[in-house]
Structure formats: structure tokens, C-alpha cells
PDB file of C-alpha atoms in Angstrom:
ATOM      1  CA  MET A   1     -17.260 -31.567   0.963  1.00 42.00           C
ATOM      2  CA  LEU A   2     -17.954 -27.868   0.666  1.00 43.00           C
ATOM      3  CA  ALA A   3     -19.398 -26.198   3.743  1.00 51.00           C
ATOM      4  CA  ASN A   4     -22.358 -24.314   2.200  1.00 64.00           C
ATOM      5  CA  ASP A   5     -25.413 -25.669   0.387  1.00 68.00           C
ATOM      6  CA  TYR A   6     -24.684 -23.625  -2.719  1.00 68.00           C
ATOM      7  CA  GLY A   7     -21.346 -25.352  -3.168  1.00 75.00           C
ATOM      8  CA  LYS A   8     -22.874 -28.779  -2.473  1.00 78.00           C
ATOM      9  CA  TYR A   9     -25.413 -28.175  -5.256  1.00 76.00           C
ATOM     10  CA  PHE A  10     -22.677 -27.612  -7.827  1.00 78.00           C
ATOM     11  CA  VAL A  11     -20.476 -30.464  -6.540  1.00 81.00           C
ATOM     12  CA  GLU A  12     -23.384 -32.891  -6.850  1.00 79.00           C
ATOM     13  CA  ASN A  13     -24.187 -31.710 -10.374  1.00 75.00           C
ATOM     14  CA  ILE A  14     -20.626 -32.106 -11.730  1.00 82.00           C
ATOM     15  CA  ALA A  15     -19.717 -35.376  -9.935  1.00 82.00           C
ATOM     16  CA  ILE A  16     -19.379 -38.561 -11.924  1.00 82.00           C
ATOM     17  CA  ASP A  17     -20.027 -40.680  -8.820  1.00 82.00           C
ATOM     18  CA  LYS A  18     -22.723 -38.916  -6.806  1.00 79.00           C
ATOM     19  CA  GLN A  19     -21.877 -41.000  -3.735  1.00 79.00           C
ATOM     20  CA  ASP A  20     -18.212 -39.903  -3.643  1.00 79.00           C
ATOM     21  CA  THR A  21     -18.393 -36.080  -3.747  1.00 79.00           C
ATOM     22  CA  GLU A  22     -15.862 -35.623  -0.965  1.00 79.00           C
ATOM     23  CA  VAL A  23     -12.950 -36.134  -3.321  1.00 81.00           C
ATOM     24  CA  ILE A  24     -13.911 -33.111  -5.458  1.00 78.00           C
ATOM     25  CA  GLN A  25     -11.603 -30.241  -4.605  1.00 78.00           C
ATOM     26  CA  PRO A  26     -11.068 -26.852  -6.290  1.00 78.00           C
ATOM     27  CA  TYR A  27      -8.993 -27.140  -9.535  1.00 78.00           C
ATOM     28  CA  SER A  28      -9.037 -30.961  -9.283  1.00 79.00           C
ATOM     29  CA  LYS A  29     -10.280 -33.217 -12.144  1.00 83.00           C
ATOM     30  CA  VAL A  30     -10.962 -36.213  -9.845  1.00 84.00           C
ATOM     31  CA  ASN A  31     -14.573 -37.418 -10.112  1.00 82.00           C
ATOM     32  CA  VAL A  32     -15.523 -34.388 -12.286  1.00 85.00           C
ATOM     33  CA  ASP A  33     -17.703 -34.810 -15.366  1.00 85.00           C
ATOM     34  CA  GLU A  34     -16.141 -32.408 -17.941  1.00 87.00           C
ATOM     35  CA  ALA A  35     -19.415 -31.865 -19.890  1.00 91.00           C
ATOM     36  CA  ALA A  36     -21.334 -31.010 -16.714  1.00 87.00           C
ATOM     37  CA  TYR A  37     -18.556 -28.781 -15.539  1.00 87.00           C
ATOM     38  CA  LYS A  38     -18.521 -26.822 -18.821  1.00 90.00           C
ATOM     39  CA  GLU A  39     -22.351 -26.518 -18.683  1.00 90.00           C
ATOM     40  CA  MET A  40     -22.132 -25.154 -15.144  1.00 85.00           C
ATOM     41  CA  ARG A  41     -19.469 -22.647 -16.177  1.00 86.00           C
ATOM     42  CA  ALA A  42     -21.608 -21.544 -19.138  1.00 91.00           C
ATOM     43  CA  ILE A  43     -24.535 -20.839 -16.771  1.00 87.00           C
ATOM     44  CA  LEU A  44     -22.283 -18.898 -14.363  1.00 86.00           C
ATOM     45  CA  LYS A  45     -20.450 -16.877 -17.018  1.00 94.00           C
ATOM     46  CA  PRO A  46     -22.849 -13.870 -17.059  1.00 95.00           C
ATOM     47  CA  PHE A  47     -22.649 -13.671 -13.231  1.00 93.00           C
ATOM     48  CA  ILE A  48     -18.863 -13.841 -13.272  1.00 92.00           C
ATOM     49  CA  THR A  49     -18.727 -11.157 -15.985  1.00 96.00           C
ATOM     50  CA  ALA A  50     -21.072  -8.892 -14.014  1.00 97.00           C
ATOM     51  CA  HIS A  51     -19.004  -9.443 -10.908  1.00 96.00           C
ATOM     52  CA  VAL A  52     -15.778  -8.455 -12.650  1.00 97.00           C
ATOM     53  CA  TYR A  53     -17.290  -5.288 -14.249  1.00 98.00           C
ATOM     54  CA  SER A  54     -18.821  -4.320 -10.912  1.00 98.00           C
ATOM     55  CA  PHE A  55     -15.429  -4.629  -9.264  1.00 98.00           C
ATOM     56  CA  TYR A  56     -13.755  -2.363 -11.821  1.00 98.00           C
ATOM     57  CA  GLY A  57     -16.670   0.076 -11.668  1.00 98.00           C
ATOM     58  CA  LEU A  58     -16.397   0.251  -7.891  1.00 98.00           C
ATOM     59  CA  LEU A  59     -12.655   0.728  -8.151  1.00 98.00           C
ATOM     60  CA  PHE A  60     -13.189   3.631 -10.555  1.00 98.00           C
ATOM     61  CA  LEU A  61     -15.771   5.246  -8.225  1.00 98.00           C
ATOM     62  CA  ILE A  62     -13.373   4.956  -5.245  1.00 98.00           C
ATOM     63  CA  LEU A  63     -10.607   6.669  -7.190  1.00 97.00           C
ATOM     64  CA  LEU A  64     -13.084   9.359  -8.395  1.00 97.00           C
ATOM     65  CA  HIS A  65     -14.164   9.932  -4.795  1.00 95.00           C
ATOM     66  CA  ILE A  66     -10.579  10.371  -3.600  1.00 91.00           C
ATOM     67  CA  LEU A  67      -9.792  12.717  -6.445  1.00 93.00           C
ATOM     68  CA  GLY A  68     -12.938  14.716  -5.695  1.00 92.00           C
ATOM     69  CA  GLY A  69     -11.891  15.077  -2.052  1.00 87.00           C
ATOM     70  CA  ILE A  70      -8.425  16.315  -3.069  1.00 86.00           C
ATOM     71  CA  ILE A  71      -9.849  18.811  -5.518  1.00 89.00           C
ATOM     72  CA  ALA A  72     -12.444  20.103  -2.985  1.00 85.00           C
ATOM     73  CA  GLU A  73      -9.751  20.520  -0.302  1.00 84.00           C
ATOM     74  CA  ARG A  74      -7.488  22.490  -2.632  1.00 86.00           C
ATOM     75  CA  ARG A  75     -10.317  24.635  -4.035  1.00 88.00           C
ATOM     76  CA  GLU A  76     -12.032  25.519  -0.758  1.00 81.00           C
ATOM     77  CA  LYS A  77      -8.904  25.589   1.391  1.00 78.00           C
ATOM     78  CA  THR A  78     -10.714  24.115   4.383  1.00 77.00           C
ATOM     79  CA  ALA A  79      -8.347  21.146   5.101  1.00 78.00           C
ATOM     80  CA  LEU A  80     -11.332  18.899   5.676  1.00 79.00           C
ATOM     81  CA  VAL A  81      -9.611  15.733   4.367  1.00 79.00           C
ATOM     82  CA  SER A  82      -6.474  16.452   6.299  1.00 79.00           C
ATOM     83  CA  ALA A  83      -8.545  16.939   9.458  1.00 83.00           C
ATOM     84  CA  MET A  84     -10.175  13.515   8.889  1.00 82.00           C
ATOM     85  CA  ILE A  85      -6.752  11.875   8.602  1.00 83.00           C
ATOM     86  CA  THR A  86      -4.898  13.658  11.363  1.00 86.00           C
ATOM     87  CA  GLY A  87      -7.805  14.417  13.744  1.00 85.00           C
ATOM     88  CA  TYR A  88      -6.865  18.178  13.966  1.00 84.00           C
ATOM     89  CA  LYS A  89      -8.538  21.044  12.199  1.00 78.00           C
ATOM     90  CA  TYR A  90      -6.943  24.435  12.336  1.00 73.00           C
ATOM     91  CA  LEU A  91      -9.272  27.401  12.275  1.00 72.00           C
ATOM     92  CA  SER A  92      -8.394  30.803  10.929  1.00 69.00           C
ATOM     93  CA  LYS A  93      -7.569  33.531  13.494  1.00 70.00           C
ATOM     94  CA  ASP A  94      -9.626  36.334  11.895  1.00 65.00           C
ATOM     95  CA  LYS A  95     -13.357  36.425  12.541  1.00 61.00           C
ATOM     96  CA  ASP A  96     -15.781  37.759   9.980  1.00 59.00           C
ATOM     97  CA  ASP A  97     -18.807  38.111  12.330  1.00 50.00           C
TER      98      ASP A  97
END
């Protein structure tokens, strides 16, 4: 049986024999009511879609963040990102005080 209560809820709803839910495994058709399974998937479809789009949106924002760091380092010539990676920041010799 699945370890968490959320999984138990779905297993009990798609089982043909409610007393023998231990035989239900991922991707297995043993003791699974096809109509109940399709109904469960229809309910979860919007959540799955939102999860997929969120993943791709987050991936895009990560790439945008990295690109922004590279552009800022080249434009300002401060070597801030390089200092974060290597742990060393080189300061200029001339002082403008």
C-alpha cells in the first residue's frame, strides 16, 4: 500500500476489490477499475497541466537569471559572478577617493 494518506485515498477509489488494495502498484492494471481510473485522471488533469507549465516557467526564469548575471558582469566589469564561483574578488589598484 502507498505510504501517504493522499495515495491511499486514490488507491481506494480506483480499486475493484476495496479489501485487496495492496496489489495495486504504479502502472499495473491488477485490481484497477478503468472507469474510476479515467475519472480520477480527468479530475487531476488541470493540476498536472499547471505543474508542467510551472516547471517550464521556472526553467525559463532560471535561464533568464543566469543570462542577466552574465550581462551584468560584462556591462559593469565587476566580476561579481566570477567572485561568487571562485571565492576571490580582485579589486582595482587605482583609488578614486
